[in-house]
Amino acid sequence: MTRSLDRLTRPKTIAVFGGKEARRVIEQCHKMGFAGEIWPVHPKNDEILGRRCYRSVADLPAAPDAAFVGVNRQLTIEIVGELSARGAGGAICYASGFREAASELADGDDLQKALVEAAGDMPILGPNCYGFINMLDGALLWPDQHGMLRVEQGVAVLTQSSNIACNISMQQRGLPLAYLMTAGNQAQTGLAELACTVIKDSRVTAIGLHVEGFDSLETLERLAGLSRELKKPVAMLKVGRSEAARLAAVSHTASLAGNDRVSSALLQRLGVGRVQTLPELLETLKLLHLYGPLESADISSMSCSGGEASLMADAGMKRRISYRPLRNEQLEPLRETLGPMVALANPLDYHTFVWGSQEKQTAAFTAMMQGGYAMNLVVLDIPRLDRCDATDWLTTVNAAVAARTATGAHAGIVASMGENLPEAVAERLMHDGVVPFFGIEEALAAAETAAFIGAVWRQPAPAPLLKVPAGAGETVTLNEDEAKRELSAFGLTVPHGLVAMDPQEAGHAAERLGFPVALKGRGVAHKTEAGAVKLNLGSREEVVAAAHAMAGVANGYLVERMAAKPVAEIIIGAMRDPVAGLVLTVGAGGILVELLDESVLITLPPSPEAISAAISGLKIKTLLDGYRGGPKGDIAALEQAVAAVAAYLAANAADVEELDINPVMVLPEGEGVVAVDALVRRRVA
């Protein structure tokens, strides 16, 4: 168990080890006005940048709060051990050549283990790590240039990639960066743990994460809890959707990168907003910094161009947002201000009749912002300030600020092209409480993400994640009847069936059950391909003949009553993810599995609301709702079936490797569901 990260991230004393990188750390601390002590350690130099040099850790005046260790990998381990023994607050391990290079360097893995052992309970970041920038206190354990300024409050951005951190530091979008932190290999301390520390800083408003692989599911869950508790939202750019991205992540990190769809389901459960690009992350953080999560996904859009209104409308179709129609009480003031030739709608093209008039634009924007929208956007691309006169455009900026001040509504200026929003204007807008959005897609992504977080926070906090590692033992595939017996014990409805060991016995079993029946060969995983399943058999003779035909592949028989004609067929399954463990899947079943190729993932344990939402999100829900006058499916029974499977998985989480129930026949409303096939692969001691 490591000590608190507070001394490391908010140091009053900093020790630096190494050559040019260590010198840069001192330069950056001087430049940004760090008020604490800086102690260079060098075996030969007497001073660096006017600071007295010490010869070793033992020579330091005291145990430093933070240390930047910019030496080779072997010496890094030695110095980290000495710092730990001295009682230092933590260290940045700059050197590479550890686990991230294990495929090239035979000792990489061993050296990383040695580094962690040397650190003991002293926190370390890295190895293969640039360190961090704390712009609240001017403490920079950072060996390079950056583009940041001191701030009194702002967001914290954390990434595994030092180069991406450098890029983010150069942003010109008006985003106030309080912390910029890297974690490198996450050998001991991961991004989520760092985030759990800085989110508790009262000057931090929101957290942004760029993640290649989760370091700890438990810590991520704790971060989500702190986010709710402290009302500081978290947004994440999780890479790894492509195989190429997963392979690239291995080049400088030792994290696990699980299934990307599982990652999305996990973040959705925890209320962490997921974005797809770095610009989306930065724009989302600006919105969260000023306003936090949104109360709804209702958005208004205003522009002086029909072309821009169309761009906004089309971009909104790809997002979970709503351009809710104008309210009746908005129409009269808008008509009075804009005149009879403007079509009043949302998105609103207010034409150029009020262009250049701050008074009339303020009145129009105020009427729009009084419509109860969660976010009010004004599309405005400002001309080049070095070649053009932007007076009228800045009048529109002033009108948007005035309307936001008058109404208290959430507002943003959106430049359709990012280069058309100067940094000075963006900074002024942030100061005045209006979000400067660089790009239409990015603005709507930010609104969608903030609305998602708000919706999750309005629900009760989820139950703790089911975190049970895979057990030991050999993995076997249960016979279908065995699988159904186990599942039915948890409440899943299965057909009435009997097991028979020879064809004649199968015929007798069919007579006892009543026709029509299904006959299935036991011990065959893929029955259809093997010819080990026959349906709608209507007599004893048909059953016996079918049993003889599949005798060569079957180890006995399962005879079942045929289920009634369903409204729809569903598949319920489970997969084991290397990070999240067992995850439930629900999708279109039967022959539609390959045709529709759609399913949703549900992390365990699921709430009833999560199950209902998952089913509602499926395309096949249209059939369940009574497509074109057809019967409605028993959705309540389907939800209960999913809950029963989830309960089975929770009770057998260490043993189940794979589960596939396909199809689950959803019968007409009030008649229930029946799981007619089931495959379970599980470990046995």
PDB file of C-alpha atoms in Angstrom, residues 316-475:
ATOM      1  CA  GLY A 316     -27.202  16.695 -34.102  1.00  0.00           C
ATOM      2  CA  MET A 317     -28.626  13.599 -35.793  1.00  0.00           C
ATOM      3  CA  LYS A 318     -25.477  11.668 -34.843  1.00  0.00           C
ATOM      4  CA  ARG A 319     -25.699  12.676 -31.189  1.00  0.00           C
ATOM      5  CA  ARG A 320     -27.944  11.909 -28.255  1.00  0.00           C
ATOM      6  CA  ILE A 321     -29.165  15.485 -28.063  1.00  0.00           C
ATOM      7  CA  SER A 322     -32.496  17.119 -28.812  1.00  0.00           C
ATOM      8  CA  TYR A 323     -33.225  20.352 -30.617  1.00  0.00           C
ATOM      9  CA  ARG A 324     -36.471  20.742 -28.713  1.00  0.00           C
ATOM     10  CA  PRO A 325     -39.013  23.011 -30.462  1.00  0.00           C
ATOM     11  CA  LEU A 326     -39.419  26.562 -29.248  1.00  0.00           C
ATOM     12  CA  ARG A 327     -41.919  27.190 -26.468  1.00  0.00           C
ATOM     13  CA  ASN A 328     -44.935  29.378 -27.138  1.00  0.00           C
ATOM     14  CA  GLU A 329     -43.699  32.095 -24.785  1.00  0.00           C
ATOM     15  CA  GLN A 330     -40.523  32.450 -26.855  1.00  0.00           C
ATOM     16  CA  LEU A 331     -42.287  33.109 -30.142  1.00  0.00           C
ATOM     17  CA  GLU A 332     -43.647  36.601 -29.502  1.00  0.00           C
ATOM     18  CA  PRO A 333     -40.385  38.230 -28.316  1.00  0.00           C
ATOM     19  CA  LEU A 334     -38.446  36.503 -31.101  1.00  0.00           C
ATOM     20  CA  ARG A 335     -40.940  37.650 -33.738  1.00  0.00           C
ATOM     21  CA  GLU A 336     -40.926  41.174 -32.362  1.00  0.00           C
ATOM     22  CA  THR A 337     -37.122  41.324 -32.477  1.00  0.00           C
ATOM     23  CA  LEU A 338     -36.365  39.431 -35.682  1.00  0.00           C
ATOM     24  CA  GLY A 339     -39.301  40.531 -37.846  1.00  0.00           C
ATOM     25  CA  PRO A 340     -41.811  38.656 -40.004  1.00  0.00           C
ATOM     26  CA  MET A 341     -39.394  37.118 -42.519  1.00  0.00           C
ATOM     27  CA  VAL A 342     -37.544  34.844 -40.068  1.00  0.00           C
ATOM     28  CA  ALA A 343     -38.815  31.282 -39.675  1.00  0.00           C
ATOM     29  CA  LEU A 344     -38.853  30.638 -35.940  1.00  0.00           C
ATOM     30  CA  ALA A 345     -37.416  27.194 -35.316  1.00  0.00           C
ATOM     31  CA  ASN A 346     -34.641  25.353 -33.512  1.00  0.00           C
ATOM     32  CA  PRO A 347     -31.954  25.456 -34.883  1.00  0.00           C
ATOM     33  CA  LEU A 348     -32.729  29.119 -35.554  1.00  0.00           C
ATOM     34  CA  ASP A 349     -31.450  31.045 -38.549  1.00  0.00           C
ATOM     35  CA  TYR A 350     -31.979  34.612 -37.336  1.00  0.00           C
ATOM     36  CA  HIS A 351     -30.767  36.050 -40.681  1.00  0.00           C
ATOM     37  CA  THR A 352     -28.853  39.334 -40.790  1.00  0.00           C
ATOM     38  CA  PHE A 353     -31.682  41.696 -39.940  1.00  0.00           C
ATOM     39  CA  VAL A 354     -30.237  42.279 -36.459  1.00  0.00           C
ATOM     40  CA  TRP A 355     -26.581  41.918 -37.477  1.00  0.00           C
ATOM     41  CA  GLY A 356     -24.398  44.591 -35.912  1.00  0.00           C
ATOM     42  CA  SER A 357     -27.047  45.588 -33.345  1.00  0.00           C
ATOM     43  CA  GLN A 358     -26.010  44.458 -29.878  1.00  0.00           C
ATOM     44  CA  GLU A 359     -29.355  45.537 -28.419  1.00  0.00           C
ATOM     45  CA  LYS A 360     -31.466  43.477 -30.834  1.00  0.00           C
ATOM     46  CA  GLN A 361     -29.142  40.473 -30.796  1.00  0.00           C
ATOM     47  CA  THR A 362     -29.162  40.506 -26.996  1.00  0.00           C
ATOM     48  CA  ALA A 363     -32.964  40.539 -27.039  1.00  0.00           C
ATOM     49  CA  ALA A 364     -33.119  37.633 -29.492  1.00  0.00           C
ATOM     50  CA  PHE A 365     -30.511  35.578 -27.666  1.00  0.00           C
ATOM     51  CA  THR A 366     -32.224  36.292 -24.340  1.00  0.00           C
ATOM     52  CA  ALA A 367     -35.563  35.027 -25.663  1.00  0.00           C
ATOM     53  CA  MET A 368     -33.867  31.869 -26.908  1.00  0.00           C
ATOM     54  CA  MET A 369     -32.030  31.299 -23.639  1.00  0.00           C
ATOM     55  CA  GLN A 370     -35.268  31.613 -21.675  1.00  0.00           C
ATOM     56  CA  GLY A 371     -36.552  28.425 -23.287  1.00  0.00           C
ATOM     57  CA  GLY A 372     -35.257  26.095 -20.592  1.00  0.00           C
ATOM     58  CA  TYR A 373     -32.578  24.485 -22.749  1.00  0.00           C
ATOM     59  CA  ALA A 374     -29.666  22.760 -21.048  1.00  0.00           C
ATOM     60  CA  MET A 375     -27.259  24.438 -23.476  1.00  0.00           C
ATOM     61  CA  ASN A 376     -27.691  27.416 -25.802  1.00  0.00           C
ATOM     62  CA  LEU A 377     -25.290  27.666 -28.741  1.00  0.00           C
ATOM     63  CA  VAL A 378     -24.537  30.610 -31.007  1.00  0.00           C
ATOM     64  CA  VAL A 379     -22.647  29.696 -34.185  1.00  0.00           C
ATOM     65  CA  LEU A 380     -20.081  32.369 -35.000  1.00  0.00           C
ATOM     66  CA  ASP A 381     -16.861  32.199 -37.039  1.00  0.00           C
ATOM     67  CA  ILE A 382     -14.764  35.292 -36.343  1.00  0.00           C
ATOM     68  CA  PRO A 383     -12.743  36.795 -39.216  1.00  0.00           C
ATOM     69  CA  ARG A 384      -8.941  36.834 -39.130  1.00  0.00           C
ATOM     70  CA  LEU A 385      -7.942  39.600 -36.752  1.00  0.00           C
ATOM     71  CA  ASP A 386      -4.709  40.279 -38.663  1.00  0.00           C
ATOM     72  CA  ARG A 387      -6.451  40.981 -41.977  1.00  0.00           C
ATOM     73  CA  CYS A 388     -10.083  41.883 -41.270  1.00  0.00           C
ATOM     74  CA  ASP A 389     -12.325  44.073 -39.146  1.00  0.00           C
ATOM     75  CA  ALA A 390     -14.161  41.836 -36.651  1.00  0.00           C
ATOM     76  CA  THR A 391     -16.175  44.593 -34.954  1.00  0.00           C
ATOM     77  CA  ASP A 392     -19.631  43.254 -35.865  1.00  0.00           C
ATOM     78  CA  TRP A 393     -18.654  39.709 -34.895  1.00  0.00           C
ATOM     79  CA  LEU A 394     -17.429  40.903 -31.514  1.00  0.00           C
ATOM     80  CA  THR A 395     -20.771  42.691 -31.138  1.00  0.00           C
ATOM     81  CA  THR A 396     -22.398  39.269 -31.431  1.00  0.00           C
ATOM     82  CA  VAL A 397     -19.991  37.935 -28.806  1.00  0.00           C
ATOM     83  CA  ASN A 398     -20.995  40.787 -26.498  1.00  0.00           C
ATOM     84  CA  ALA A 399     -24.683  40.064 -27.111  1.00  0.00           C
ATOM     85  CA  ALA A 400     -24.249  36.372 -26.249  1.00  0.00           C
ATOM     86  CA  VAL A 401     -22.431  37.262 -23.037  1.00  0.00           C
ATOM     87  CA  ALA A 402     -25.099  39.815 -22.120  1.00  0.00           C
ATOM     88  CA  ALA A 403     -27.936  37.344 -22.734  1.00  0.00           C
ATOM     89  CA  ARG A 404     -26.170  34.665 -20.697  1.00  0.00           C
ATOM     90  CA  THR A 405     -25.665  37.172 -17.851  1.00  0.00           C
ATOM     91  CA  ALA A 406     -29.293  38.282 -17.957  1.00  0.00           C
ATOM     92  CA  THR A 407     -30.770  34.777 -17.989  1.00  0.00           C
ATOM     93  CA  GLY A 408     -28.203  32.720 -16.097  1.00  0.00           C
ATOM     94  CA  ALA A 409     -28.560  30.114 -18.837  1.00  0.00           C
ATOM     95  CA  HIS A 410     -25.745  27.920 -20.095  1.00  0.00           C
ATOM     96  CA  ALA A 411     -24.323  29.350 -23.301  1.00  0.00           C
ATOM     97  CA  GLY A 412     -21.598  28.699 -25.827  1.00  0.00           C
ATOM     98  CA  ILE A 413     -20.138  30.309 -28.927  1.00  0.00           C
ATOM     99  CA  VAL A 414     -19.422  27.700 -31.630  1.00  0.00           C
ATOM    100  CA  ALA A 415     -16.899  28.294 -34.404  1.00  0.00           C
ATOM    101  CA  SER A 416     -17.622  25.865 -37.220  1.00  0.00           C
ATOM    102  CA  MET A 417     -13.874  25.863 -37.925  1.00  0.00           C
ATOM    103  CA  GLY A 418     -11.576  25.957 -34.927  1.00  0.00           C
ATOM    104  CA  GLU A 419      -9.118  28.409 -36.457  1.00  0.00           C
ATOM    105  CA  ASN A 420     -11.917  30.993 -36.604  1.00  0.00           C
ATOM    106  CA  LEU A 421     -12.002  31.509 -32.838  1.00  0.00           C
ATOM    107  CA  PRO A 422      -8.947  33.468 -31.639  1.00  0.00           C
ATOM    108  CA  GLU A 423      -7.412  32.389 -28.346  1.00  0.00           C
ATOM    109  CA  ALA A 424      -7.883  35.852 -26.815  1.00  0.00           C
ATOM    110  CA  VAL A 425     -11.622  35.699 -27.566  1.00  0.00           C
ATOM    111  CA  ALA A 426     -11.834  32.161 -26.198  1.00  0.00           C
ATOM    112  CA  GLU A 427     -10.145  33.212 -22.956  1.00  0.00           C
ATOM    113  CA  ARG A 428     -12.451  36.205 -22.618  1.00  0.00           C
ATOM    114  CA  LEU A 429     -15.527  34.016 -23.149  1.00  0.00           C
ATOM    115  CA  MET A 430     -14.380  31.551 -20.492  1.00  0.00           C
ATOM    116  CA  HIS A 431     -13.875  34.455 -18.111  1.00  0.00           C
ATOM    117  CA  ASP A 432     -17.408  35.687 -18.864  1.00  0.00           C
ATOM    118  CA  GLY A 433     -18.980  32.264 -18.337  1.00  0.00           C
ATOM    119  CA  VAL A 434     -19.611  31.356 -21.993  1.00  0.00           C
ATOM    120  CA  VAL A 435     -18.033  28.218 -23.453  1.00  0.00           C
ATOM    121  CA  PRO A 436     -15.918  28.885 -26.574  1.00  0.00           C
ATOM    122  CA  PHE A 437     -16.399  25.758 -28.699  1.00  0.00           C
ATOM    123  CA  PHE A 438     -13.893  24.942 -31.438  1.00  0.00           C
ATOM    124  CA  GLY A 439     -15.932  22.988 -33.984  1.00  0.00           C
ATOM    125  CA  ILE A 440     -19.555  21.952 -34.387  1.00  0.00           C
ATOM    126  CA  GLU A 441     -18.932  18.236 -33.912  1.00  0.00           C
ATOM    127  CA  GLU A 442     -16.865  18.919 -30.811  1.00  0.00           C
ATOM    128  CA  ALA A 443     -19.486  21.237 -29.321  1.00  0.00           C
ATOM    129  CA  LEU A 444     -22.255  18.676 -29.707  1.00  0.00           C
ATOM    130  CA  ALA A 445     -20.011  15.886 -28.411  1.00  0.00           C
ATOM    131  CA  ALA A 446     -19.383  17.997 -25.320  1.00  0.00           C
ATOM    132  CA  ALA A 447     -23.094  18.643 -24.805  1.00  0.00           C
ATOM    133  CA  GLU A 448     -23.921  14.964 -25.302  1.00  0.00           C
ATOM    134  CA  THR A 449     -21.242  13.893 -22.816  1.00  0.00           C
ATOM    135  CA  ALA A 450     -22.258  16.433 -20.186  1.00  0.00           C
ATOM    136  CA  ALA A 451     -25.917  15.431 -20.576  1.00  0.00           C
ATOM    137  CA  PHE A 452     -24.979  11.753 -20.186  1.00  0.00           C
ATOM    138  CA  ILE A 453     -23.101  12.417 -16.952  1.00  0.00           C
ATOM    139  CA  GLY A 454     -26.011  14.458 -15.646  1.00  0.00           C
ATOM    140  CA  ALA A 455     -28.482  11.662 -16.433  1.00  0.00           C
ATOM    141  CA  VAL A 456     -26.336   9.066 -14.656  1.00  0.00           C
ATOM    142  CA  TRP A 457     -25.877  11.256 -11.601  1.00  0.00           C
ATOM    143  CA  ARG A 458     -29.624  11.702 -11.289  1.00  0.00           C
ATOM    144  CA  GLN A 459     -29.927   7.937 -10.842  1.00  0.00           C
ATOM    145  CA  PRO A 460     -28.881   6.069  -7.684  1.00  0.00           C
ATOM    146  CA  ALA A 461     -25.204   5.149  -7.586  1.00  0.00           C
ATOM    147  CA  PRO A 462     -24.574   1.677  -9.054  1.00  0.00           C
ATOM    148  CA  ALA A 463     -23.797  -1.316  -6.880  1.00  0.00           C
ATOM    149  CA  PRO A 464     -20.099  -2.208  -6.546  1.00  0.00           C
ATOM    150  CA  LEU A 465     -18.803  -4.026  -9.606  1.00  0.00           C
ATOM    151  CA  LEU A 466     -18.590  -7.790  -9.494  1.00  0.00           C
ATOM    152  CA  LYS A 467     -14.834  -8.342  -9.365  1.00  0.00           C
ATOM    153  CA  VAL A 468     -14.166 -12.089  -9.206  1.00  0.00           C
ATOM    154  CA  PRO A 469     -11.075 -13.421 -11.006  1.00  0.00           C
ATOM    155  CA  ALA A 470     -11.202 -16.651 -12.971  1.00  0.00           C
ATOM    156  CA  GLY A 471     -10.717 -19.711 -10.814  1.00  0.00           C
ATOM    157  CA  ALA A 472      -8.485 -22.704 -11.302  1.00  0.00           C
ATOM    158  CA  GLY A 473      -9.344 -26.026 -12.873  1.00  0.00           C
ATOM    159  CA  GLU A 474     -10.055 -27.491 -16.280  1.00  0.00           C
ATOM    160  CA  THR A 475     -12.658 -25.846 -18.512  1.00  0.00           C
TER     161      THR A 475
END
